[in-house]
Tab-separated table of C-alpha atoms in Angstrom:
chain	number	residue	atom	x	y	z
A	1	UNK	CA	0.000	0.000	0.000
A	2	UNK	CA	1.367	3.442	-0.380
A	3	UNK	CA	0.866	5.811	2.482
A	4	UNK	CA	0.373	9.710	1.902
A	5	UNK	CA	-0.464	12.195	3.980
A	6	UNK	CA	-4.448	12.725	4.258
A	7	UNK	CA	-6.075	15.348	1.301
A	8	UNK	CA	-7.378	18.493	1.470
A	9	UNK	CA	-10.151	19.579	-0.286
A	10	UNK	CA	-9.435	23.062	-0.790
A	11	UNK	CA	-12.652	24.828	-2.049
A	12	UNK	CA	-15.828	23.081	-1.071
A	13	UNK	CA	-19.165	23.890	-0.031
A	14	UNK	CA	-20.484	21.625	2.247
A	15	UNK	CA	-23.668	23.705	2.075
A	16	UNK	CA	-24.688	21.831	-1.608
A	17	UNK	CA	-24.482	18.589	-2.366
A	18	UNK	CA	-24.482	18.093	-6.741
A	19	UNK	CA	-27.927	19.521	-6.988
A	20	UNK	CA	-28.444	21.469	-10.077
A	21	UNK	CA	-30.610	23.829	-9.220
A	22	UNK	CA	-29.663	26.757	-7.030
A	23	UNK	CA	-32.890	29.010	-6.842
A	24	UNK	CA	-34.693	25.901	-5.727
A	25	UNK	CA	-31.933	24.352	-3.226
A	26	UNK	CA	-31.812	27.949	-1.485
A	27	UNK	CA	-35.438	27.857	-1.042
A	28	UNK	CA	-35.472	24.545	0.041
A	29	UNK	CA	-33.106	23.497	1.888
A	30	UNK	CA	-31.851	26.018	4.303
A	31	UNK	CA	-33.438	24.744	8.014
A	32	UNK	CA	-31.600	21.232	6.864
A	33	UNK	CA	-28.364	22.941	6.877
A	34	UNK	CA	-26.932	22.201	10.567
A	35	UNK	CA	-28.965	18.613	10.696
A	36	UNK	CA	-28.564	17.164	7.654
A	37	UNK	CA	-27.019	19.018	4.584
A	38	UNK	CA	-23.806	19.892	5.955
A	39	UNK	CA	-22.289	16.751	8.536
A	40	UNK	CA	-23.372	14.148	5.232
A	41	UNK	CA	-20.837	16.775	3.539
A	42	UNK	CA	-18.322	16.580	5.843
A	43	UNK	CA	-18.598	12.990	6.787
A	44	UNK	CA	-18.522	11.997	2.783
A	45	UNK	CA	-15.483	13.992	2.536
A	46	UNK	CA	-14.088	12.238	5.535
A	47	UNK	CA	-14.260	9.244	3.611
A	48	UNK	CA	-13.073	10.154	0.306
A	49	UNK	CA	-9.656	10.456	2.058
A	50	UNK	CA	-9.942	14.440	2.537
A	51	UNK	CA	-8.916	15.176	6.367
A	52	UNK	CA	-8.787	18.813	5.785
A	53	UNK	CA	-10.960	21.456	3.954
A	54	UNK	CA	-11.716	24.763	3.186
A	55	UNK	CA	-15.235	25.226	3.537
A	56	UNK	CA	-15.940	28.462	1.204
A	57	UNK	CA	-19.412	30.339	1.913
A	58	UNK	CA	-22.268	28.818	4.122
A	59	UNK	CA	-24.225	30.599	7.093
A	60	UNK	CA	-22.234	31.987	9.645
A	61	UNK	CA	-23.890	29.887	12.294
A	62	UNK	CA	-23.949	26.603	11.085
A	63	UNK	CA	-20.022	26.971	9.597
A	64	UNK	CA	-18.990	27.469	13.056
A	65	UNK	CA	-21.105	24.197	14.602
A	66	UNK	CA	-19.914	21.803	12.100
A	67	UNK	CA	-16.579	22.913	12.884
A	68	UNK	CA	-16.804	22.978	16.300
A	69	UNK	CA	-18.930	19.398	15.974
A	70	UNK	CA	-15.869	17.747	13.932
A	71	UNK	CA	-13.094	19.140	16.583
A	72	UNK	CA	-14.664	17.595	19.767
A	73	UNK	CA	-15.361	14.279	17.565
A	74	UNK	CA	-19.504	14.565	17.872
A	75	UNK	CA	-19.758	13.909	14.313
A	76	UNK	CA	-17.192	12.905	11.299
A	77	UNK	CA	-15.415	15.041	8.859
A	78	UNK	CA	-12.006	16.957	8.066
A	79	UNK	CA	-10.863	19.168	9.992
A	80	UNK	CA	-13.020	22.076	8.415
A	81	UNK	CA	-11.275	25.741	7.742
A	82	UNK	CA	-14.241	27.722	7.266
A	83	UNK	CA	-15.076	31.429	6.041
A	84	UNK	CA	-18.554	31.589	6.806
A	85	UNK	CA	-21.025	34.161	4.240
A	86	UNK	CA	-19.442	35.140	1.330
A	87	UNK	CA	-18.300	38.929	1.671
A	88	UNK	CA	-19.564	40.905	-1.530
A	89	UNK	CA	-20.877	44.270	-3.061
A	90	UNK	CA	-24.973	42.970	-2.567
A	91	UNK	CA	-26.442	39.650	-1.511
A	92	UNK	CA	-28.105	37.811	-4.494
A	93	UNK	CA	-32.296	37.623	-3.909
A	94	UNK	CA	-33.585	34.977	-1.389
A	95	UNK	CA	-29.083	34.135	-0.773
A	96	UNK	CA	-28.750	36.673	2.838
A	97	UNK	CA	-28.538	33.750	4.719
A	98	UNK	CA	-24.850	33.188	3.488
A	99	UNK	CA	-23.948	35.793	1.403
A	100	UNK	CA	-23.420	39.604	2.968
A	101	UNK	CA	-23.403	42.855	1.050
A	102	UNK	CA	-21.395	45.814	2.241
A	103	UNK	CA	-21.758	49.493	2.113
A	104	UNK	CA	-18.954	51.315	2.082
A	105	UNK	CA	-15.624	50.708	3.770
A	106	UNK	CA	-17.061	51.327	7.521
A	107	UNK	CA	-19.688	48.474	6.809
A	108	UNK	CA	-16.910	46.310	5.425
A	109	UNK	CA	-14.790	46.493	8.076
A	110	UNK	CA	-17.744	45.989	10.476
A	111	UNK	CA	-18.265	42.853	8.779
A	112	UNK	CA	-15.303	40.943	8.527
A	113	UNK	CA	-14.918	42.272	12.336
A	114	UNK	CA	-18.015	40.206	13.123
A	115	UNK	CA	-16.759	37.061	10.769
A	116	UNK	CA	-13.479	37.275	12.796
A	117	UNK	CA	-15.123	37.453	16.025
A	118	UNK	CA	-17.198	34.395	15.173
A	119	UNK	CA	-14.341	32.189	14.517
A	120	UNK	CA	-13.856	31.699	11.048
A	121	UNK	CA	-10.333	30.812	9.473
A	122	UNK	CA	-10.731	33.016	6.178
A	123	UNK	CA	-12.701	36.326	4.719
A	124	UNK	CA	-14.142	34.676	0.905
A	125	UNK	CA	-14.798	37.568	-1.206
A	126	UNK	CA	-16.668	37.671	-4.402
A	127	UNK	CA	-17.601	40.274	-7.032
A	128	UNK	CA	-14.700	42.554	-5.958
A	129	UNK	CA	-15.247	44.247	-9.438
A	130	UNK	CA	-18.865	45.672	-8.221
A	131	UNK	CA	-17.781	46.969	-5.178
A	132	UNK	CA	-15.129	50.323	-4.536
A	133	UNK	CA	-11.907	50.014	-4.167
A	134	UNK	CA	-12.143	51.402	-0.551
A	135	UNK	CA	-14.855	48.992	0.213
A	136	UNK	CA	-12.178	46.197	-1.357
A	137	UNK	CA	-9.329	47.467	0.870
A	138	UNK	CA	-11.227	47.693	3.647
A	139	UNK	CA	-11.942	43.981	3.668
A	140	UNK	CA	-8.568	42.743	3.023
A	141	UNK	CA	-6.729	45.470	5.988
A	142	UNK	CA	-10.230	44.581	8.290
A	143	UNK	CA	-8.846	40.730	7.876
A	144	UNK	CA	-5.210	40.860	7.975
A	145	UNK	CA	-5.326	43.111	10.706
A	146	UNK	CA	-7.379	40.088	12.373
A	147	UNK	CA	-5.445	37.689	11.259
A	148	UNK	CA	-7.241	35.909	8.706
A	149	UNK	CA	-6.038	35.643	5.231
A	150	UNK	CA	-8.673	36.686	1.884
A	151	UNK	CA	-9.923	33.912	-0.390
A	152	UNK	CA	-10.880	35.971	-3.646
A	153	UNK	CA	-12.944	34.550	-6.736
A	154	UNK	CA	-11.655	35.142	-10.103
A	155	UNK	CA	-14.431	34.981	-12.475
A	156	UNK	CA	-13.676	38.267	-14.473
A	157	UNK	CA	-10.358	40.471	-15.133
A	158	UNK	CA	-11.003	42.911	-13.084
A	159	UNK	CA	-11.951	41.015	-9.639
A	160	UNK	CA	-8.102	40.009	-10.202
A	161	UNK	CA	-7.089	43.050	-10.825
A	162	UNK	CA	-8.306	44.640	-7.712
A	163	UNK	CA	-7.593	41.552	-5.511
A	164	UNK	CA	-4.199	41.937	-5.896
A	165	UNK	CA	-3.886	45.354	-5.207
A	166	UNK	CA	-5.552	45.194	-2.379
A	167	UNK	CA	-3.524	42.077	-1.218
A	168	UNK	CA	-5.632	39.076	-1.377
A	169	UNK	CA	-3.600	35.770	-0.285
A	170	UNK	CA	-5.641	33.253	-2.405
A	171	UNK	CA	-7.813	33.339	-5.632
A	172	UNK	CA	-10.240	30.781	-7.274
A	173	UNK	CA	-11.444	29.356	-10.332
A	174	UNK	CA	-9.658	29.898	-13.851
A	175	UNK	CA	-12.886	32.176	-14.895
A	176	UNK	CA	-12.753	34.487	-17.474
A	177	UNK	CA	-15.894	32.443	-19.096
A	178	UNK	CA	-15.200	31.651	-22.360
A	179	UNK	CA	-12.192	34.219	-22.782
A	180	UNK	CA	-9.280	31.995	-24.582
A	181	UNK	CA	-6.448	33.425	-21.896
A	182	UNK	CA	-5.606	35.750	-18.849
A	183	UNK	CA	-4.918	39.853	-20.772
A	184	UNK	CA	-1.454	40.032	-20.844
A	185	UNK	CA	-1.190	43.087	-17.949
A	186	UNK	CA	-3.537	40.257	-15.673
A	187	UNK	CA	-0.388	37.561	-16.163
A	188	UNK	CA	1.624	40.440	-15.244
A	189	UNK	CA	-0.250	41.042	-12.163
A	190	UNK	CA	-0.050	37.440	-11.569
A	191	UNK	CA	3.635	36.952	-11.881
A	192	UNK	CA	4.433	39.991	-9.825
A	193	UNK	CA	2.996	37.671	-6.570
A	194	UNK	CA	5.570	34.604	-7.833
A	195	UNK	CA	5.453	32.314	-5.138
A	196	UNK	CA	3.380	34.515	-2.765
A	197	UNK	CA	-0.003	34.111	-4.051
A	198	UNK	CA	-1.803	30.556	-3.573
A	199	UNK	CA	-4.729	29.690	-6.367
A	200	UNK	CA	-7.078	27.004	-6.540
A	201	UNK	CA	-8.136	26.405	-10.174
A	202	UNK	CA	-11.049	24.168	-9.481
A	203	UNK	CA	-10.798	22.110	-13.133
A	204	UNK	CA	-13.364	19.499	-12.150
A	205	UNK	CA	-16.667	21.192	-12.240
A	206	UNK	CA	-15.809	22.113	-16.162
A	207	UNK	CA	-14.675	18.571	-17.199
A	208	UNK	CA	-17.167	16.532	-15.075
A	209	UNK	CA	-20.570	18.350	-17.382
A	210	UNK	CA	-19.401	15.984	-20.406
A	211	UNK	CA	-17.876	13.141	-18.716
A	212	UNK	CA	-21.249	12.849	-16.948
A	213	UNK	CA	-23.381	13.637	-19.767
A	214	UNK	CA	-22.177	10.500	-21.484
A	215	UNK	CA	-21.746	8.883	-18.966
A	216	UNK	CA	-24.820	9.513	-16.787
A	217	UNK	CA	-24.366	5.853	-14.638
A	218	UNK	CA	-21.789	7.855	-12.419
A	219	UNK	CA	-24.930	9.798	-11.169
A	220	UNK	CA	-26.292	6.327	-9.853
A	221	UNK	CA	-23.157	5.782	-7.316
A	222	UNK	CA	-24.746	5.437	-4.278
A	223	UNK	CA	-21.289	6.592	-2.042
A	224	UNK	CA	-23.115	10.236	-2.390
A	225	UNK	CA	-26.361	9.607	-0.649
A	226	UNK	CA	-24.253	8.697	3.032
A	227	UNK	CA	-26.062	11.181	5.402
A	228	UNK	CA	-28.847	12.586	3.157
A	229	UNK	CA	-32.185	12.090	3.282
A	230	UNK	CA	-34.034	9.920	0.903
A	231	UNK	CA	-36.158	12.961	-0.616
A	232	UNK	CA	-32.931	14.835	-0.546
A	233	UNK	CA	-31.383	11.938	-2.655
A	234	UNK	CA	-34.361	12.033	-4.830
A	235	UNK	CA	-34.927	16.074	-5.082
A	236	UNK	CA	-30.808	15.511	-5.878
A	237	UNK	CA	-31.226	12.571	-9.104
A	238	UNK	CA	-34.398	14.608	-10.172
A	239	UNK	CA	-32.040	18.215	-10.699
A	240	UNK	CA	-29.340	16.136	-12.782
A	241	UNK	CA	-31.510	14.959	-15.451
A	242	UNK	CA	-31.189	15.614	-19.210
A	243	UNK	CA	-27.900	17.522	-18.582
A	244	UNK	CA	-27.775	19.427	-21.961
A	245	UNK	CA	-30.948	21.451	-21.245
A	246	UNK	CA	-29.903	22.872	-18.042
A	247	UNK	CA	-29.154	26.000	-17.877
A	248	UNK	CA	-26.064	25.714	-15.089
A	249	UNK	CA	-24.141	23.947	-17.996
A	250	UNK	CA	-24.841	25.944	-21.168
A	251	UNK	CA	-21.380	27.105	-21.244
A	252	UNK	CA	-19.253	24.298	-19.822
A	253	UNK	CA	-18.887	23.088	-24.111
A	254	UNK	CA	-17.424	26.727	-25.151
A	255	UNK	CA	-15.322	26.927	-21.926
A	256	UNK	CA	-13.326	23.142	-21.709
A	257	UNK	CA	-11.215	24.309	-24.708
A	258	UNK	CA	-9.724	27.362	-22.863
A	259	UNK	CA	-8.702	25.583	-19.670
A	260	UNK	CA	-5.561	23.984	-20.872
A	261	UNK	CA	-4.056	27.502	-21.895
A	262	UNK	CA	-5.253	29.521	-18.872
A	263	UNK	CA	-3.731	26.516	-16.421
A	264	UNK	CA	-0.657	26.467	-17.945
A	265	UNK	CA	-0.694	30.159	-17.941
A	266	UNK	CA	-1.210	29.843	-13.948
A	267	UNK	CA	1.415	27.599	-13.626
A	268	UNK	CA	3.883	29.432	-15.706
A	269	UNK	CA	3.602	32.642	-13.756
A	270	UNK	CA	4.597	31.321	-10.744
A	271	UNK	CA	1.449	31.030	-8.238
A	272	UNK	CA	1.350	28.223	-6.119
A	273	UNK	CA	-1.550	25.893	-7.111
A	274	UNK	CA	-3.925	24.405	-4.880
A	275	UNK	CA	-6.336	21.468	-5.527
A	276	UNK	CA	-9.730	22.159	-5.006
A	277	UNK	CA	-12.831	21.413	-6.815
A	278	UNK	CA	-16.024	23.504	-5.838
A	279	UNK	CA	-16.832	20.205	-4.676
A	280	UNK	CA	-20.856	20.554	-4.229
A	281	UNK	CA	-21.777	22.365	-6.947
A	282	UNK	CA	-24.053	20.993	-9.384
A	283	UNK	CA	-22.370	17.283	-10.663
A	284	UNK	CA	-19.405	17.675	-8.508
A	285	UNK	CA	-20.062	15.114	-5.701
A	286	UNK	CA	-18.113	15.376	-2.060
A	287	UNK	CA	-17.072	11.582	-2.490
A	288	UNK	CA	-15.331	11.851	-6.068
A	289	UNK	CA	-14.575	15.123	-6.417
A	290	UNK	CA	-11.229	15.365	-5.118
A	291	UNK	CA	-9.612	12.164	-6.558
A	292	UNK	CA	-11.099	13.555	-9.838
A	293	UNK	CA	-8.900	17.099	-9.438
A	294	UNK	CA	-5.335	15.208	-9.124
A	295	UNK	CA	-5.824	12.914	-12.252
A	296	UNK	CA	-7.290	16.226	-14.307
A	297	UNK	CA	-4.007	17.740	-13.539
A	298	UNK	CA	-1.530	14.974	-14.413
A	299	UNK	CA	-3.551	12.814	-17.471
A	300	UNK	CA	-5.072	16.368	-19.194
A	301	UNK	CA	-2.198	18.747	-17.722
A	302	UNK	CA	0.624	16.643	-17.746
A	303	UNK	CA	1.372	17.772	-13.772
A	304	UNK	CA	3.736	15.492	-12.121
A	305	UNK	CA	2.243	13.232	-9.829
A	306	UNK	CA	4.139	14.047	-7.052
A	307	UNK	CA	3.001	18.006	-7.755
A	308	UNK	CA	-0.599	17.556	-7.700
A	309	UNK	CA	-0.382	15.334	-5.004
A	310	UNK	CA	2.083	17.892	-3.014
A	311	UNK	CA	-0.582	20.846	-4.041
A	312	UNK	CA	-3.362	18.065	-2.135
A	313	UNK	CA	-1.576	17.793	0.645
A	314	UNK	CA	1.003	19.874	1.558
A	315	UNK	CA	0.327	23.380	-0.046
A	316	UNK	CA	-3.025	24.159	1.377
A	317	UNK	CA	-1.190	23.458	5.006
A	318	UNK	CA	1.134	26.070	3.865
A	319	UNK	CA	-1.514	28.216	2.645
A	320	UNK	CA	-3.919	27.959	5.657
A	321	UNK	CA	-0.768	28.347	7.936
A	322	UNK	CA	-0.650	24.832	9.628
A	323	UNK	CA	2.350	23.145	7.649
A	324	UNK	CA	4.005	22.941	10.773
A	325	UNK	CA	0.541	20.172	11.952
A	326	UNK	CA	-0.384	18.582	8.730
A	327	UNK	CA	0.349	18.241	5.165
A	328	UNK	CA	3.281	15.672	5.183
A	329	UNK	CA	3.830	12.820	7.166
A	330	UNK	CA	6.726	13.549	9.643
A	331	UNK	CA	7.424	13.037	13.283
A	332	UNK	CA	5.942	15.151	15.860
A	333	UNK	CA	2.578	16.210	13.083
A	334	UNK	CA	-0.623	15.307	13.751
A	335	UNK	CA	-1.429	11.761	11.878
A	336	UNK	CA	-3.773	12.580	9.923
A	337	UNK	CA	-2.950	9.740	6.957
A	338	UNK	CA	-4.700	7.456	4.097
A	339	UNK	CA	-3.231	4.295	2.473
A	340	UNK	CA	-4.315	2.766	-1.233
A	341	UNK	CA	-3.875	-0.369	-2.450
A	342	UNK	CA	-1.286	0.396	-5.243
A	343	UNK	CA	1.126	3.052	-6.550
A	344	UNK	CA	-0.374	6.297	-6.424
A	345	UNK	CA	3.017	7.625	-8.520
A	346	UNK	CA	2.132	5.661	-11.505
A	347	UNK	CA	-1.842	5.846	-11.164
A	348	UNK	CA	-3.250	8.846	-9.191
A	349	UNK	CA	-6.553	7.404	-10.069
A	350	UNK	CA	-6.240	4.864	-7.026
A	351	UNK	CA	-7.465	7.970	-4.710
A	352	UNK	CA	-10.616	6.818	-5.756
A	353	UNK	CA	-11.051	4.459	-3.369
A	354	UNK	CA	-8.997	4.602	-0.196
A	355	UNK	CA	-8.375	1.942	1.817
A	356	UNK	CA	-7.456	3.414	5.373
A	357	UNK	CA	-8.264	6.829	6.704
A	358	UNK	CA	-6.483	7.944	9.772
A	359	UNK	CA	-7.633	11.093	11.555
A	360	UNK	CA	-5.564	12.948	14.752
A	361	UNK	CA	-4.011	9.303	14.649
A	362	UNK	CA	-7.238	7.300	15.017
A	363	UNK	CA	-8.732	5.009	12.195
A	364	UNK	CA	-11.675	6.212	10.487
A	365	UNK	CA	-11.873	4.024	7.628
């Protein structure tokens, strides 16, 4: 068996669980949050061989009880690094729940105040672009000066542009829609941060819409129903049919051919990559989603092994500021460790099922 140290899943939302529909699951499912919705996250995770993750946008409430739930062992999960609602320029309709709006720089700085004063780990910020730039500053100074780093999205140029100069630590997603590559002063932007700035590309979610489409069976793997309720497993199978008509996925065709160029442009400037997979969103289950990011990266973008596995494991540590706990195993870290049956050098695709999970040195799986 090879041994490794255990994964992180370094953008999830444990919050969503595949469904496709997002109007309807916020509607929905809210009050099953806490109960439900969020430890069958967590405890699917748990046994997909991820011991830590980033938990990116849920209610404030609920992020901190799973969290706290996991640490004193009342339920199973990883070891969850949460940020709590998503900080941005206005809430999306019927979304307050878990997303805030700020106004103005006073308001911004209120807010991450009460995020940090909560307990979260991280400030997630989204749709810097709308917002000012004082309201942008205000967020990252209002966290560092608290001690929290900023995980940024990077859907459009200019949300780049204005996370880096106002510091953020971390961005997401390789974005840009269906643009073929990062402008030229972006890359720029990018390279200037050369080994400083961590990003989490979060391939899956784009690949997974036509692997699933023709091959729907992965849909029927049970592994994703542990924890949910049987209408929530049904509401679930019932969102994910006839993939090509759905709106969340009109787009996935026209943007697959631009992600080889904008990774390698990534890569080439210099950030450090994380592995990460939005896992929850629409198709991109909690139990496969992980496994699925490390083979994208070495079959489609020819990444090492040992790099993708490295930016699993040992990177997000780094990132999150606990390399000196987790992220390799070494004498005197915590032992949190999963074995396959196989070599994981020659075929990362053995994540897919792991044999042994080992949490804070006790077996899990």
């Amino acid at each position: 068996m090879d041994v490794l140290p255990g994964l992180w899943e370094a953008h999830a939302h444990l919050m969503i669980v595949g469904h496709s529909d997002y109007d309807h699951w916020d509607k929905t499912y809210p009050s099953r949050f806490g109960s439900e919705i969020m430890p069958a996250s967590a405890h699917q995770l748990l046994m997909a061989g991820v011991t830590s993750a980033r938990d990116l946008g849920a209610p404030l409430e609920e992020s901190i009880a799973i969290k706290r739930a996991i640490e004193d062992g009342e339920i199973p999960g990883p070891t969850l690094y949460v940020s709590g609602p998503f900080i941005q320029h206005e809430a999306y309709p019927g979304t307050e729940q878990f997303r805030w709006g700020v106004e103005g720089p006073d308001d911004a700085r209120a807010k991450v105040k009460r995020l940090a004063e909560a307990g979260v780990d991280f400030i997630k910020l989204i749709d810097q672009d709308q917002m000012t730039m004082e309201e942008v500053h205000a967020v990252v100074e209002e966290a560092h000066a608290q001690g929290l780093p900023v995980v940024a999205h990077s859907h459009r140029p200019e949300e780049i542009r204005r996370g880096i100069a106002a510091g953020v630590d971390c961005f997401e997603h390789t974005g840009l829609g269906t643009m073929p590559e990062y402008p030229p002063d972006v890359i720029a932007l990018i390279a200037s941060r050369a080994n400083t700035l961590f990003w989490t590309p979060t391939i899956t979610p784009l690949l997974l819409y036509e692997e699933t489409r023709d091959n729907p069976e992965r849909i029927d793997d049970p592994a994703w129903h542990l924890g949910l309720a049987e209408d929530t497993i049904a509401d679930v199978e019932a969102s994910l049919q006839d993939l090509q008509r759905l709106d969340y996925y009109q787009l996935m065709p026209r943007r697959r051919p631009t992600l080889q160029r904008k990774f390698s442009q990534l890569r080439n400037a210099g950030v450090v990559l994380l592995i990460g997979t939005d896992s929850g969103v629409p198709l991109t289950f909690h139990t496969d989603s992980t496994w699925r990011e490390i083979d994208y990266w070495v079959r489609i973008f020819d990444v090492p092994v040992m790099e993708a596995i490295q930016a699993a494991t040992y990177w997000p540590a780094v990132q999150m500021g606990v390399a000196d706990k987790v992220g390799t195993v070494s004498p005197g870290k915590i032992a949190d460790i999963i074995a396959v049956r196989g070599d994981v050098l020659t075929w990362p695709s053995l994540l897919q099922d792991v044999d042994l999970v080992m949490q804070k040195g006790k077996r899990v799986k």
